[in-house]
Short mmCIF file of C-alpha atoms in Angstrom, two decimals:
data_model
loop_
_atom_site.label_atom_id
_atom_site.label_comp_id
_atom_site.label_asym_id
_atom_site.label_seq_id
_atom_site.Cartn_x
_atom_site.Cartn_y
_atom_site.Cartn_z
CA LYS A 1 3.16 -14.39 8.12
CA ASN A 2 0.23 -14.69 10.49
CA GLU A 3 0.09 -17.91 12.48
CA VAL A 4 -3.69 -17.94 12.20
CA GLU A 5 -5.55 -17.48 8.91
CA GLN A 6 -9.30 -17.10 8.90
CA SER A 7 -11.92 -17.13 6.17
CA PRO A 8 -14.16 -15.68 4.93
CA GLN A 9 -13.48 -12.08 5.91
CA ASN A 10 -17.14 -11.14 5.48
CA LEU A 11 -20.22 -13.32 5.40
CA THR A 12 -23.87 -12.39 4.89
CA ALA A 13 -26.55 -14.99 5.48
CA GLN A 14 -30.32 -15.20 5.65
CA GLU A 15 -31.92 -16.07 8.94
CA GLY A 16 -32.05 -19.83 9.41
CA GLU A 17 -29.03 -20.63 7.23
CA PHE A 18 -26.21 -22.90 8.35
CA ILE A 19 -22.97 -20.94 8.64
CA THR A 20 -19.36 -22.11 8.63
CA ILE A 21 -16.29 -20.05 9.40
CA ASN A 22 -12.86 -21.63 8.82
CA CYS A 23 -9.53 -21.19 10.52
CA SER A 24 -6.10 -22.60 9.64
CA TYR A 25 -3.17 -22.36 11.98
CA SER A 26 0.53 -23.00 12.03
CA VAL A 27 2.83 -25.28 13.97
CA GLY A 28 3.33 -24.31 17.60
CA ILE A 29 -0.28 -23.53 18.36
CA SER A 30 -1.47 -25.85 21.11
CA ALA A 31 -5.13 -24.84 21.35
CA LEU A 32 -7.60 -22.70 19.53
CA HIS A 33 -10.16 -20.23 20.83
CA TRP A 34 -13.29 -19.12 18.99
CA LEU A 35 -14.30 -15.63 20.12
CA GLN A 36 -17.24 -13.40 19.40
CA GLN A 37 -16.91 -9.62 19.32
CA HIS A 38 -19.90 -7.32 19.14
CA PRO A 39 -19.85 -3.66 18.13
CA GLY A 40 -18.43 -1.69 21.06
CA GLY A 41 -15.57 -4.12 21.46
CA GLY A 42 -16.34 -6.67 24.18
CA ILE A 43 -14.95 -10.12 23.39
CA VAL A 44 -16.67 -13.30 24.56
CA SER A 45 -14.88 -16.61 24.48
CA LEU A 46 -17.15 -19.20 22.82
CA PHE A 47 -14.93 -22.26 22.80
CA MET A 48 -11.42 -23.40 23.54
CA LEU A 49 -10.41 -26.54 21.63
CA SER A 50 -7.32 -28.68 21.52
CA SER A 51 -8.99 -31.74 19.95
CA GLY A 52 -12.30 -33.05 18.68
CA LYS A 53 -15.53 -31.14 18.76
CA LYS A 54 -17.51 -28.96 21.16
CA LYS A 55 -21.15 -27.91 21.04
CA HIS A 56 -23.00 -25.17 22.86
CA GLY A 57 -26.55 -24.51 21.82
CA ARG A 58 -26.56 -23.70 18.10
CA LEU A 59 -22.78 -23.34 17.99
CA ILE A 60 -20.44 -26.17 17.08
CA ALA A 61 -16.65 -25.97 16.91
CA THR A 62 -14.40 -28.64 15.45
CA ILE A 63 -10.67 -29.01 15.18
CA ASN A 64 -8.48 -31.29 13.08
CA ILE A 65 -5.07 -31.49 14.65
CA GLN A 66 -3.41 -33.24 11.72
CA GLU A 67 -4.63 -30.71 9.19
CA LYS A 68 -4.27 -27.77 11.62
CA HIS A 69 -7.74 -26.60 10.77
CA SER A 70 -10.76 -25.59 12.81
CA SER A 71 -14.29 -24.63 11.94
CA LEU A 72 -17.03 -22.77 13.73
CA HIS A 73 -20.57 -23.70 12.67
CA ILE A 74 -23.78 -21.89 13.51
CA THR A 75 -26.99 -23.78 12.92
CA ALA A 76 -30.31 -22.02 12.36
CA SER A 77 -28.64 -18.62 12.29
CA HIS A 78 -30.42 -15.60 13.74
CA PRO A 79 -29.89 -11.83 13.34
CA ARG A 80 -28.59 -11.68 16.92
CA ASP A 81 -25.66 -13.89 15.78
CA SER A 82 -24.39 -10.91 13.79
CA ALA A 83 -20.96 -10.12 15.13
CA VAL A 84 -17.28 -10.50 14.36
CA TYR A 85 -16.04 -14.04 14.97
CA ILE A 86 -12.36 -14.46 15.65
CA CYS A 87 -10.23 -17.55 15.95
CA ALA A 88 -7.18 -17.24 18.15
CA GLY A 89 -4.39 -19.70 18.63
CA LEU A 90 -2.62 -20.31 21.91
CA LEU A 91 1.07 -19.88 21.24
CA SER A 92 3.97 -20.43 23.59
CA SER A 93 6.42 -17.57 23.50
CA GLY A 94 9.18 -18.07 26.02
CA SER A 95 7.48 -18.53 29.36
CA ALA A 96 4.31 -16.80 28.22
CA ARG A 97 1.39 -18.39 26.47
CA GLN A 98 -0.21 -15.72 24.32
CA LEU A 99 -3.12 -15.67 21.95
CA THR A 100 -2.43 -14.89 18.33
CA PHE A 101 -5.51 -13.77 16.50
CA GLY A 102 -6.99 -14.28 13.07
CA SER A 103 -8.31 -11.25 11.23
CA GLY A 104 -11.92 -12.00 12.09
CA THR A 105 -15.06 -12.76 10.12
CA GLN A 106 -17.77 -10.15 10.04
CA LEU A 107 -21.03 -12.10 10.06
CA THR A 108 -24.31 -10.39 9.18
CA VAL A 109 -27.50 -12.41 9.46
CA LEU A 110 -30.42 -10.82 7.73
CA PRO A 111 -34.02 -11.34 8.93
CA GLU B 1 -20.44 -11.25 32.62
CA THR B 2 -16.87 -12.54 32.57
CA GLY B 3 -15.69 -11.07 35.87
CA VAL B 4 -12.98 -9.07 34.09
CA THR B 5 -13.61 -5.35 34.32
CA GLN B 6 -11.68 -2.57 32.63
CA SER B 7 -11.67 1.16 33.30
CA PRO B 8 -12.22 3.57 31.87
CA THR B 9 -14.38 2.42 28.98
CA HIS B 10 -13.49 5.39 26.79
CA LEU B 11 -10.68 7.89 26.95
CA ILE B 12 -9.40 10.77 24.85
CA LYS B 13 -5.79 11.92 25.24
CA THR B 14 -3.51 14.36 23.44
CA ARG B 15 -0.37 13.26 21.62
CA GLY B 16 2.59 13.22 23.98
CA GLN B 17 0.53 12.60 27.10
CA GLN B 18 0.66 9.52 29.28
CA VAL B 19 -2.23 7.16 30.03
CA THR B 20 -2.98 4.45 32.56
CA LEU B 21 -5.58 1.78 31.85
CA ARG B 22 -6.81 -0.58 34.53
CA CYS B 23 -8.06 -4.13 34.67
CA SER B 24 -9.58 -6.13 37.47
CA SER B 25 -9.15 -9.82 36.79
CA GLN B 26 -11.52 -12.73 37.22
CA SER B 27 -11.30 -14.01 40.79
CA GLY B 28 -8.58 -16.64 41.16
CA HIS B 29 -6.86 -15.74 37.90
CA ASN B 30 -3.13 -15.05 38.37
CA THR B 31 -2.30 -14.36 34.72
CA VAL B 32 -3.28 -11.24 32.84
CA SER B 33 -2.55 -10.34 29.24
CA TRP B 34 -3.01 -7.04 27.45
CA TYR B 35 -3.87 -6.72 23.74
CA GLN B 36 -4.14 -3.75 21.39
CA GLN B 37 -6.81 -3.87 18.69
CA ALA B 38 -6.58 -1.19 16.02
CA LEU B 39 -9.73 -0.44 14.05
CA GLY B 40 -10.57 -3.24 11.60
CA GLN B 41 -7.76 -5.48 12.79
CA GLY B 42 -7.33 -8.41 15.13
CA PRO B 43 -5.92 -7.88 18.60
CA GLN B 44 -2.13 -7.85 18.96
CA PHE B 45 -0.38 -9.17 22.07
CA ILE B 46 1.31 -6.44 24.13
CA PHE B 47 2.51 -8.36 27.20
CA GLN B 48 1.56 -10.86 29.88
CA TYR B 49 1.97 -10.77 33.63
CA TYR B 50 2.09 -13.81 35.85
CA ARG B 51 2.29 -13.43 39.64
CA GLU B 52 3.31 -9.76 39.34
CA GLU B 53 6.15 -10.41 36.87
CA GLU B 54 6.19 -9.73 33.14
CA ASN B 55 6.70 -13.12 31.49
CA GLY B 56 6.19 -12.35 27.84
CA ARG B 57 6.08 -9.36 25.54
CA GLY B 58 4.95 -8.70 21.98
CA ASN B 59 6.43 -6.31 19.49
CA PHE B 60 5.68 -3.08 21.39
CA PRO B 61 8.15 -0.34 22.39
CA PRO B 62 9.24 0.22 26.01
CA ARG B 63 6.87 3.16 26.38
CA PHE B 64 4.22 0.48 26.84
CA SER B 65 4.66 -0.83 30.36
CA GLY B 66 2.58 -2.66 32.89
CA LEU B 67 2.07 -3.71 36.47
CA GLN B 68 0.27 -6.52 38.19
CA PHE B 69 -0.66 -6.15 41.84
CA PRO B 70 -0.89 -8.78 44.61
CA ASN B 71 -4.68 -8.97 44.12
CA TYR B 72 -3.93 -9.75 40.44
CA SER B 73 -5.43 -6.49 39.15
CA SER B 74 -3.32 -4.89 36.50
CA GLU B 75 -2.40 -1.63 34.81
CA LEU B 76 -1.22 -0.79 31.30
CA ASN B 77 0.76 2.45 31.03
CA VAL B 78 1.59 4.15 27.78
CA ASN B 79 3.97 7.11 27.74
CA ALA B 80 4.49 9.71 25.02
CA LEU B 81 1.26 8.84 23.27
CA GLU B 82 1.22 8.77 19.50
CA LEU B 83 -1.74 9.05 17.16
CA ASP B 84 -1.28 5.38 16.17
CA ASP B 85 -1.85 4.32 19.77
CA SER B 86 -5.52 5.00 19.19
CA ALA B 87 -7.12 1.57 19.59
CA LEU B 88 -9.21 -0.71 21.74
CA TYR B 89 -7.11 -2.08 24.61
CA LEU B 90 -8.25 -5.46 25.87
CA CYS B 91 -7.34 -7.14 29.11
CA ALA B 92 -7.64 -10.90 29.39
CA SER B 93 -7.23 -13.01 32.50
CA SER B 94 -6.72 -16.72 32.91
CA PRO B 95 -6.07 -19.14 35.77
CA VAL B 96 -2.95 -20.76 34.36
CA ARG B 97 -0.85 -18.97 31.73
CA GLY B 98 -3.38 -18.60 28.90
CA LEU B 99 -5.82 -21.45 29.49
CA GLY B 100 -9.51 -20.55 29.74
CA THR B 101 -9.08 -16.88 28.84
CA PHE B 102 -11.70 -14.33 29.84
CA PHE B 103 -11.78 -10.91 28.27
CA GLY B 104 -12.80 -7.53 29.58
CA GLN B 105 -14.96 -5.14 27.61
CA GLY B 106 -11.95 -3.07 26.62
CA THR B 107 -10.92 0.57 26.87
CA ARG B 108 -11.30 2.65 23.72
CA LEU B 109 -8.36 5.09 23.61
CA THR B 110 -8.38 7.96 21.16
CA VAL B 111 -5.23 10.05 20.77
CA VAL B 112 -5.72 13.42 19.15
#
């Protein structure tokens, strides 16, 4: 069983639409990262959250600790937002703190 | 630009060979983690190094090994390559055991 479950797997939107990607996680995860991965592989960390809400430009990330649920929102989506979005939980494993990843959401924003 | 650089960016190896992948961490980061991302899947944790010692390992066989150097750069070594080792290998550095993680661009390894 994966500690991080993400949905939807694929999402297609029209330019300008409001987008939400959801992530549920299990006990033991102390913080959540939202990551963006473009074709070619490079991963960019968008947010790291352990409580509340963070905003950066058109991106908003929220986390509900009680429900173990996080969402990534994109307002006024644009074709350049097309990428794979991954949520990753920070998990303590012995003395290491590793990231455990969701399966990713392939977002395509059409002009 | 995250400050984490990996080399090479692409690599083709033959089954049974050995490979070394390199990562130069963000300045000031003493923790480096390596992940394997197979095509169409999320990254999987290989291991983590903190101050030159391995301090955590995922479900990978011993032929996956690593090193971290005093300048906090790192290597991932894979011996006896198998076809299933073909993947994107990602290096991630952080200042304190997993907080504020920064990723490199990855090395695409193809085993033929």
